[in-house]
Structures are given as structure tokens and as C-alpha cells.
Short mmCIF file of C-alpha atoms in Angstrom, two decimals:
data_model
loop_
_atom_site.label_atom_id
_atom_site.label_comp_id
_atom_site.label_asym_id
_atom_site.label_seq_id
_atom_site.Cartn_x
_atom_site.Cartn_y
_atom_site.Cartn_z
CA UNK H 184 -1.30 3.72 -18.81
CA UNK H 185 2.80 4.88 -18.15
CA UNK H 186 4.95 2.47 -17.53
CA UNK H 187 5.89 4.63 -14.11
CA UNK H 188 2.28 5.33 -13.01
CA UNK H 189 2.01 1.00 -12.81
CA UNK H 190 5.57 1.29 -11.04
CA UNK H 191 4.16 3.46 -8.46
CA UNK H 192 0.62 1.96 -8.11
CA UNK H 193 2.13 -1.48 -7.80
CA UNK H 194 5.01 -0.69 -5.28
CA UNK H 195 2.04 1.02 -2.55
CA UNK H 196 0.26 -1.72 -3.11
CA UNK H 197 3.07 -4.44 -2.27
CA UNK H 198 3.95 -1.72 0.96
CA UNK H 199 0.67 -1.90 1.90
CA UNK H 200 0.13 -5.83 1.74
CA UNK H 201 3.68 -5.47 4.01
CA UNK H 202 2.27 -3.13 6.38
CA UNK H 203 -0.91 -5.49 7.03
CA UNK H 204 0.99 -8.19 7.41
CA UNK H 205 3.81 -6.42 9.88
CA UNK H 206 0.56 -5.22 11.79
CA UNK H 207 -0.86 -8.69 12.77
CA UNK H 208 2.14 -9.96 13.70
CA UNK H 209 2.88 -6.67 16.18
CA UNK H 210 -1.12 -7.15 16.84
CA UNK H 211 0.07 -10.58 18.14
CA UNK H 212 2.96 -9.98 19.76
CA UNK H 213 1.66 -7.22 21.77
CA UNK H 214 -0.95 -9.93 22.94
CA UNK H 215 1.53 -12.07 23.48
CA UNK H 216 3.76 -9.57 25.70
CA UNK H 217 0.84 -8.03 27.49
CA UNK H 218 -0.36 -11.48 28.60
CA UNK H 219 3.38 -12.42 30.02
CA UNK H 220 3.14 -9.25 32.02
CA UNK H 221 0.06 -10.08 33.39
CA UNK H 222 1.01 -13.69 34.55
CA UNK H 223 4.50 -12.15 36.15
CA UNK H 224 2.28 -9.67 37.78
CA UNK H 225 -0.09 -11.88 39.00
CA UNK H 226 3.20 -13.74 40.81
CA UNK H 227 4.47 -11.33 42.17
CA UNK H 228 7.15 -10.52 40.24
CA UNK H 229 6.83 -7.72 38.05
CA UNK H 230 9.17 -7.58 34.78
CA UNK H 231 9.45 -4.31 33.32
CA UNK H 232 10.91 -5.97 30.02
CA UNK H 233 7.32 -7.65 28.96
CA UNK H 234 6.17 -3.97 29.37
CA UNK H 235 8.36 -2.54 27.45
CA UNK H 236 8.08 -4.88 24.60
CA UNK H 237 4.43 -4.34 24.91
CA UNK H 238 4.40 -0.89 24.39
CA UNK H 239 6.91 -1.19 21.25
CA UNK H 240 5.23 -3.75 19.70
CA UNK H 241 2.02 -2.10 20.01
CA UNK H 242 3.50 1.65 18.73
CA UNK H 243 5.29 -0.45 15.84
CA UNK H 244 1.45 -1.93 15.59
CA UNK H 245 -0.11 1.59 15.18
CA UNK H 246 2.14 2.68 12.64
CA UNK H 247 1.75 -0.16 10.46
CA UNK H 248 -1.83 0.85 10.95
CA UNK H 249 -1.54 4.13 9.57
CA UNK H 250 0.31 3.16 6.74
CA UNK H 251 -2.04 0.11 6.37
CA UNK H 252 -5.52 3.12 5.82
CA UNK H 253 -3.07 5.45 4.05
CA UNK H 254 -1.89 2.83 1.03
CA UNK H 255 -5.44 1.01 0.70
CA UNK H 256 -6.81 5.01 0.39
CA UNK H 257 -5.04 5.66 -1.96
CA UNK H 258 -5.37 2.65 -3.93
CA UNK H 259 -8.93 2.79 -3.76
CA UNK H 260 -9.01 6.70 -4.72
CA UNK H 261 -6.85 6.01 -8.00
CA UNK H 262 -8.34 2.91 -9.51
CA UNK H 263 -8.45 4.38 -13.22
CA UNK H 264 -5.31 6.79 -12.47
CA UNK H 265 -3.68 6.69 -16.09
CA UNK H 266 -2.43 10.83 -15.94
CA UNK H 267 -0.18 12.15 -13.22
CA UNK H 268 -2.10 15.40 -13.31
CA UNK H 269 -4.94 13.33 -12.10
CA UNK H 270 -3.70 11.55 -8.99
CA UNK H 271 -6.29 12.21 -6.25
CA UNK H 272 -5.74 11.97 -2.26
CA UNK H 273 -1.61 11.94 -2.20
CA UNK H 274 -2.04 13.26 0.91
CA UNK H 275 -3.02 9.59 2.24
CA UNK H 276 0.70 8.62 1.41
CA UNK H 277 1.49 11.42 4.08
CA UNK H 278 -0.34 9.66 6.87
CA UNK H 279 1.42 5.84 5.75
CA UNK H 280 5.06 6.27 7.31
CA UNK H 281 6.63 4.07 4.81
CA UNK H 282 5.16 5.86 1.44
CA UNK H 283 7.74 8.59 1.15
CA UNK H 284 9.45 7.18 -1.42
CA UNK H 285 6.18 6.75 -3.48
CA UNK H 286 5.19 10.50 -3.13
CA UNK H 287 8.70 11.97 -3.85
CA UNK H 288 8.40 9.77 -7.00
CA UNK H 289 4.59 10.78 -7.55
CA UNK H 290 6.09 14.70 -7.34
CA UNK H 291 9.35 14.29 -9.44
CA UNK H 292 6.98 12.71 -11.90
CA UNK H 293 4.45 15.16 -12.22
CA UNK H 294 7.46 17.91 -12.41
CA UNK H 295 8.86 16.17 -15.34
CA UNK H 296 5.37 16.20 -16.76
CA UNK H 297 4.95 19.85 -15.96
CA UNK H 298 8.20 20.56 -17.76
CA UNK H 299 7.60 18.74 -20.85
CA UNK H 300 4.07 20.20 -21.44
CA UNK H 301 5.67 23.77 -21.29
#
């Protein structure tokens, strides 16, 4: 297997461990946030600022989430990837936010590949 196919098979995978982890702790916090607007609700007093941070943490949550199904797709699609020509559902790194610097590598890659073969 190339030396830059690992490269790229290795750095989705450590994104991907990142996004899970970055969505339970947004998974938490929105908890966390949603319950504090509840209680100042519930007194009376309604904060706009628990709110807020609800709905941030829980769009930063749903992103994370994409890019969570998109890296573990793609993983799972190229277990015995060892050709560039061969790479199968790229388009997963499309729907994961923070794999854009994995496909533009996947592309240049495959362009160099193209070249050489020529």
C-alpha cells in the first residue's frame, strides 16, 4: 500500500475519532443548556442566553454528526483501498464538514497518478 493512501486513510480516521468525541460533548452540553433554560423558565425568568447556547451547541452537535457518518463511511467502504483509482464513496467526505482537506488530497493524488500513467 502507498505511503500517501495510509496518510490519508489514517488522518479521516483520527478526524473522525475527533468528530465523535466533539459530538458527545456538544450532545452534553446542549443537555446541559436546555435543562438551565427550563429551570429559569420554570422561575419565571426567562434567559435568552441558555437558548442560544442551546441551539449552537446542538447545530455544532449536528455537524459533528455528519462528519461523524461521513468519515466512518468511508472508512468502512475502503478497507482494502491500496490504488487511488479504486477509492469508492468520496462523496461521503462531502457530507463530513471537516474532510476537505482529505478529498483535495484524495483528487491531487489521483491527478498525479493520472499523469504519470500517460
Amino acid at each position: 500500500m502507498d505511503n500517501k493512501i495510509q496518510k490519508i486513510k489514517q488522518g479521516v480516521y483520527k478526524t473522525a475519532v475527533i468528530s465523535m468525541v466533539v459530538f458527545i460533548i456538544t450532545l452534553v452540553l446542549s443537555g446541559v443548556f436546555l435543562t438551565l433554560f427550563i429551570n429559569e423558565h420554570q422561575q419565571e425568568r426567562t434567559s435568552w442566553l441558555w437558548l442560544g447556547l442551546t441551539v449552537l451547541s446542538g447545530i455544532i452537535s449536528l455537524f459533528t454528526f455528519f462528519a461523524l457518518i461521513g468519515g466512518f463511511t468511508f472508512l468502512n467502504a475502503n478497507k482494502d483501498w491500496k490504488e487511488i483509482q479504486k477509492v469508492r464513496k468520496k462523496a461521503a467526505l462531502d457530507w463530513g464538514l471537516f474532510y476537505f482537506v482529505y478529498a483535495s488530497r484524495i483528487e491531487k493524488y489521483s491527478d498525479s497518478v493520472e499523469k504519470e500513467s500517460k
